[in-house]
Amino acid sequence: MSDDQPLGPADYSATPRFAGPPTFGLLPRLDEVEAARPDADIDVKILGVPFDAGVSYRPGARFGPDHIRTSSKLLRPYNQAVDVRPFHAQQVADCGNLGVNPFDIEAAITDVEQNADAMRADGAKLLTLGGDHTLALPNIRSVHRTHGPIAVLHFDAHLDTWDTYMGAPYTHGTPFRRASEEGLLDLERCLHVGIRGPLYGEEDLESDSVLGFQVIRSDDFEFQPLSRIVERMRTRLGDAPVYLSIDIDVLDPAAAPGTGTPETGGLTNRELLNAVRGLAGLNVVGAEIVEVAPAYDHAEVTGLAAAQLGFEILSLWAGAKQGRTAVGGPVAEHLRSEGDAR
């Protein structure tokens, strides 16, 4: 390997996947990259945050990061859908898991925020593997410190803009309300995708709009072509710095049973993967995949979905480093809007 070549995953032809390193996609650890390429930039850092003290129903997302890593061993280095080699175009390192206080939510939030600042200080992008959705707040605080008001693209079955649960202001159902109240969000650019299921009342949607969010419902994927969904996302996000927050329960429970608050009627894997691919060329400054709870998973169904989503996010960033401004590869024509085609 030359000094200017990224240190990539373990050799798939020489290492059985089930015997490889316990890292995302068999990637090198941070210390291995630093030892092999001491003067090289690290473009993307992958961090697990095994924290789930903010959940309101089924616990277990603290075991999500390692479950996603286990499922990611089947990943290969070429993304045929978008014609990108995400591990060749950029240096990616797995930074292990961050230990935070499992008994004090506010202390954990502070730890996550400070660690995100430290990990991003060298210009690296951060992909967080959760953990529950409480993690969104400290991560958004961190990227806001660098980029100013943030456009949040939030894939989820739920709004997560509720005020409190039993008087608690910091839970997995409240991060985006707190972020809006703290002035972290671009109120003209934020968007929920995949929302469905019962609410407490119509006032949930009314207050959500005031906090800066528009909504693409899960049912919209049934009645509109995916190119239209992608066009709506891109129009809303514009050229703003985007924080991509994916709650795995945006998928239907048939596709992702391993989560804490499942809602029937969700997206398929193909719909979600292609929606993420449609973000190519946008300014995605950070990302997270949260709420994977392996105790409720079977046959790694949920872990595999989360691992592939991580691969797509890495592919987005690799494409951006190569100067891509739009979706490439075989899926490009299907994700291009009619307006773009003209």
XYZ file of C-alpha atoms in Angstrom:
342
model
C 0.000 0.000 0.000
C 1.354 3.453 -0.945
C 1.428 6.268 1.597
C -1.316 8.138 -0.254
C -3.639 5.128 -0.441
C -6.286 4.867 2.299
C -5.936 1.945 4.671
C -9.005 -0.100 3.799
C -10.900 -3.109 5.115
C -9.327 -6.474 5.795
C -8.575 -8.546 2.703
C -11.880 -10.300 2.017
C -10.136 -12.988 -0.034
C -7.727 -13.870 2.778
C -9.788 -13.302 5.920
C -13.090 -15.110 6.550
C -15.639 -12.459 7.427
C -16.665 -14.277 10.573
C -13.034 -14.183 11.757
C -12.290 -10.579 10.814
C -11.864 -7.585 13.121
C -14.943 -6.499 15.102
C -15.107 -3.179 13.261
C -17.588 -1.673 10.830
C -17.095 -3.356 7.460
C -13.833 -4.944 8.667
C -12.300 -1.455 8.527
C -9.121 -0.566 10.425
C -9.294 0.873 13.919
C -8.346 4.509 14.471
C -5.036 3.576 16.110
C -4.156 1.298 13.187
C -4.703 4.109 10.703
C -2.681 6.539 12.786
C 0.192 4.048 13.000
C 0.170 3.145 9.295
C -0.459 6.660 7.958
C 0.714 9.076 10.665
C 0.584 12.162 8.437
C -2.621 11.351 6.577
C -6.010 12.935 7.132
C -8.845 10.771 8.405
C -11.907 11.696 6.397
C -14.583 9.777 8.304
C -14.677 8.448 11.849
C -17.221 5.837 12.877
C -18.168 5.888 16.543
C -20.511 3.702 18.550
C -22.403 5.235 21.460
C -23.989 2.380 23.467
C -26.526 4.485 25.347
C -30.270 3.915 25.755
C -31.272 5.612 29.012
C -33.567 7.912 27.031
C -35.955 5.269 25.681
C -39.662 5.362 26.486
C -40.640 1.792 25.603
C -38.380 -1.196 24.853
C -34.739 -0.848 25.974
C -31.704 -2.463 24.364
C -30.321 0.050 21.842
C -27.130 0.258 23.910
C -26.180 -2.983 22.191
C -26.885 -1.549 18.744
C -23.369 -0.406 17.726
C -21.777 -3.825 18.028
C -24.774 -5.498 16.383
C -24.452 -3.177 13.384
C -20.726 -3.913 13.192
C -21.346 -7.663 13.243
C -23.885 -7.350 10.440
C -21.540 -5.112 8.432
C -19.014 -7.900 7.877
C -20.853 -8.809 4.670
C -20.178 -5.406 3.104
C -17.907 -5.334 0.070
C -15.781 -2.412 -1.134
C -17.739 -1.388 -4.270
C -21.177 0.242 -4.232
C -22.585 -0.833 -7.584
C -25.811 1.151 -7.231
C -24.032 4.521 -7.308
C -20.654 3.503 -8.801
C -18.541 4.475 -5.774
C -15.738 2.784 -3.847
C -16.252 4.388 -0.435
C -13.100 2.935 1.165
C -10.789 3.865 -1.738
C -11.817 7.485 -2.100
C -11.438 8.405 1.569
C -9.808 7.244 4.772
C -12.375 5.730 7.127
C -11.557 4.520 10.640
C -13.592 2.765 13.300
C -13.152 4.533 16.627
C -14.808 1.914 18.828
C -17.458 2.751 21.404
C -17.715 5.795 23.622
C -18.418 5.029 27.278
C -20.985 7.436 28.733
C -22.879 7.543 32.008
C -25.834 5.120 31.709
C -27.587 6.588 34.764
C -27.402 10.348 34.086
C -28.851 11.475 30.756
C -27.595 15.058 30.949
C -24.083 13.912 31.835
C -24.157 11.496 28.889
C -25.330 14.257 26.544
C -22.433 16.443 27.663
C -19.942 13.615 27.124
C -21.256 12.883 23.622
C -21.139 16.553 22.652
C -17.592 17.074 23.920
C -16.385 13.890 22.263
C -18.028 14.837 18.957
C -16.233 18.183 19.082
C -12.907 16.462 19.725
C -13.353 13.865 16.993
C -14.383 16.454 14.426
C -11.654 18.953 15.329
C -9.368 17.714 12.537
C -12.090 18.147 9.919
C -13.280 14.530 9.917
C -16.930 13.714 9.404
C -18.539 11.655 12.136
C -20.890 8.711 11.617
C -22.473 7.764 14.941
C -23.927 4.316 15.583
C -26.485 4.377 18.400
C -27.764 4.030 20.897
C -31.091 5.804 21.215
C -32.201 9.018 19.543
C -31.295 11.203 22.518
C -27.857 11.270 20.852
C -29.136 13.560 18.101
C -29.122 16.615 20.373
C -25.419 16.589 21.353
C -24.406 15.682 17.802
C -26.383 18.605 16.360
C -24.914 20.928 18.976
C -21.473 19.896 17.797
C -22.038 20.370 14.052
C -23.814 23.673 14.721
C -20.677 24.927 16.445
C -18.828 24.406 13.162
C -21.455 25.095 10.510
C -24.076 27.360 12.057
C -27.820 26.660 11.644
C -28.352 23.043 10.607
C -30.879 21.484 8.244
C -31.927 18.235 9.884
C -33.056 15.442 7.586
C -34.763 13.057 9.966
C -35.868 9.586 8.843
C -38.190 8.187 11.502
C -41.652 6.844 12.217
C -41.978 9.488 14.943
C -41.610 13.265 15.098
C -39.303 13.325 18.152
C -40.316 16.927 18.803
C -42.365 16.270 21.909
C -41.753 18.467 24.921
C -41.254 16.067 27.841
C -41.957 12.540 29.018
C -43.049 12.407 32.656
C -41.405 15.802 33.093
C -38.067 14.687 31.623
C -36.838 17.147 28.953
C -34.109 14.917 27.505
C -35.342 11.633 26.001
C -35.318 9.920 22.623
C -38.630 11.625 21.826
C -37.501 15.212 22.475
C -34.106 15.917 20.801
C -35.353 18.003 17.891
C -37.578 20.214 20.061
C -34.581 20.969 22.288
C -32.398 21.588 19.230
C -34.954 24.025 17.790
C -35.413 25.803 21.111
C -31.636 26.196 21.410
C -31.464 27.918 18.010
C -29.443 25.145 16.383
C -31.721 24.555 13.390
C -32.374 26.277 10.088
C -36.129 26.596 10.465
C -36.652 26.800 6.698
C -34.743 23.606 5.890
C -35.629 20.796 8.321
C -37.601 17.750 7.237
C -39.032 14.543 8.685
C -39.345 11.552 6.353
C -41.345 8.381 7.039
C -43.683 9.728 9.717
C -46.680 7.521 10.487
C -48.731 6.029 13.285
C -50.986 7.565 15.929
C -50.202 10.896 17.592
C -51.454 12.423 20.817
C -53.398 14.983 18.792
C -53.286 17.357 15.839
C -51.365 19.819 18.010
C -48.316 17.540 17.680
C -48.079 18.419 13.994
C -48.886 22.077 14.599
C -46.102 22.551 17.134
C -43.739 20.503 14.969
C -44.225 22.968 12.125
C -43.465 25.914 14.406
C -40.223 24.182 15.420
C -39.096 24.245 11.774
C -40.067 20.894 10.273
C -41.977 19.820 7.210
C -43.170 16.218 6.855
C -42.966 13.571 4.149
C -45.208 10.796 5.410
C -44.559 7.111 4.981
C -47.734 6.859 2.891
C -46.298 9.393 0.434
C -43.921 6.671 -0.749
C -46.971 4.680 -1.831
C -48.649 7.471 -3.777
C -45.676 9.382 -5.219
C -42.721 8.160 -7.312
C -39.412 8.018 -5.487
C -38.004 10.674 -7.824
C -40.672 13.059 -6.484
C -39.773 12.204 -2.879
C -36.095 12.882 -3.620
C -36.982 16.153 -5.346
C -38.969 17.256 -2.290
C -36.062 16.427 0.007
C -33.496 18.218 -2.127
C -35.698 21.290 -2.543
C -36.271 21.579 1.182
C -32.616 21.039 2.148
C -31.120 23.252 -0.540
C -27.472 24.176 0.006
C -27.678 24.187 3.805
C -25.393 22.036 5.967
C -27.389 18.835 6.526
C -27.341 16.544 9.547
C -28.696 13.135 8.551
C -30.444 11.359 11.405
C -31.820 7.878 10.687
C -33.944 6.080 13.249
C -34.106 2.473 12.065
C -37.805 2.350 12.961
C -38.479 4.415 9.824
C -38.465 0.967 8.232
C -41.508 -1.242 8.534
C -41.198 -3.778 11.394
C -41.106 -6.498 8.732
C -37.796 -4.997 7.574
C -36.501 -3.878 10.972
C -38.044 -5.721 13.927
C -35.046 -4.998 16.151
C -36.037 -1.616 17.499
C -37.674 -0.171 20.575
C -40.787 1.580 19.258
C -41.919 -0.162 16.035
C -44.770 1.253 13.950
C -46.503 -0.683 11.217
C -46.773 0.769 7.710
C -43.150 1.829 7.289
C -40.692 2.148 4.445
C -39.093 -0.776 2.669
C -35.334 -1.196 2.583
C -35.223 -0.242 -1.099
C -37.203 2.943 -0.511
C -34.947 4.056 2.326
C -31.665 3.155 0.623
C -32.617 4.972 -2.562
C -33.852 8.010 -0.662
C -30.439 8.252 1.006
C -28.697 7.766 -2.351
C -30.741 10.687 -3.639
C -28.854 13.047 -1.311
C -25.716 12.901 -3.472
C -24.191 16.335 -3.936
C -25.822 17.879 -0.865
C -23.729 19.197 2.025
C -24.160 16.345 4.514
C -21.939 17.346 7.448
C -22.711 14.507 9.879
C -24.878 11.438 10.282
C -26.200 8.902 12.755
C -28.036 5.578 12.695
C -29.910 4.979 15.922
C -32.427 2.785 17.764
C -31.128 -0.621 16.644
C -32.046 -2.969 19.508
C -30.686 -6.457 18.776
C -32.673 -8.252 21.476
C -35.748 -7.918 19.232
C -33.940 -8.706 15.987
C -33.800 -12.064 14.239
C -31.416 -13.344 11.566
C -29.689 -9.924 11.724
C -32.509 -8.420 9.636
C -32.306 -5.036 11.368
C -28.528 -5.096 11.713
C -28.090 -5.764 8.010
C -30.355 -2.834 7.119
C -28.427 -0.506 9.421
C -25.069 -1.700 8.081
C -26.118 -1.066 4.487
C -27.329 2.411 5.446
C -23.913 3.123 6.934
C -22.328 1.970 3.668
C -24.597 4.324 1.695
C -23.666 7.258 3.927
C -19.972 6.511 3.443
C -20.647 6.338 -0.299
C -22.278 9.788 -0.200
C -19.191 11.251 1.441
C -16.822 9.431 -0.916
C -18.738 10.785 -3.893
C -18.572 14.299 -2.447
C -14.802 14.004 -2.039
C -14.574 12.983 -5.688
C -16.514 16.095 -6.673
C -19.845 14.501 -7.508
C -22.772 16.882 -7.487
C -25.534 14.411 -8.341
C -26.440 10.756 -8.056
C -24.334 8.457 -10.232
C -24.458 4.815 -11.240
C -27.397 2.666 -12.376
C -29.940 4.259 -10.017
C -29.271 7.802 -11.237
C -31.974 8.013 -13.910
C -34.606 6.619 -11.559
C -33.832 9.159 -8.811
C -33.661 12.125 -11.184
C -36.748 14.302 -11.098
C -38.650 15.203 -14.255
C -37.375 18.760 -13.862
C -33.770 17.563 -13.760
C -34.377 15.360 -16.797
C -35.488 18.401 -18.791
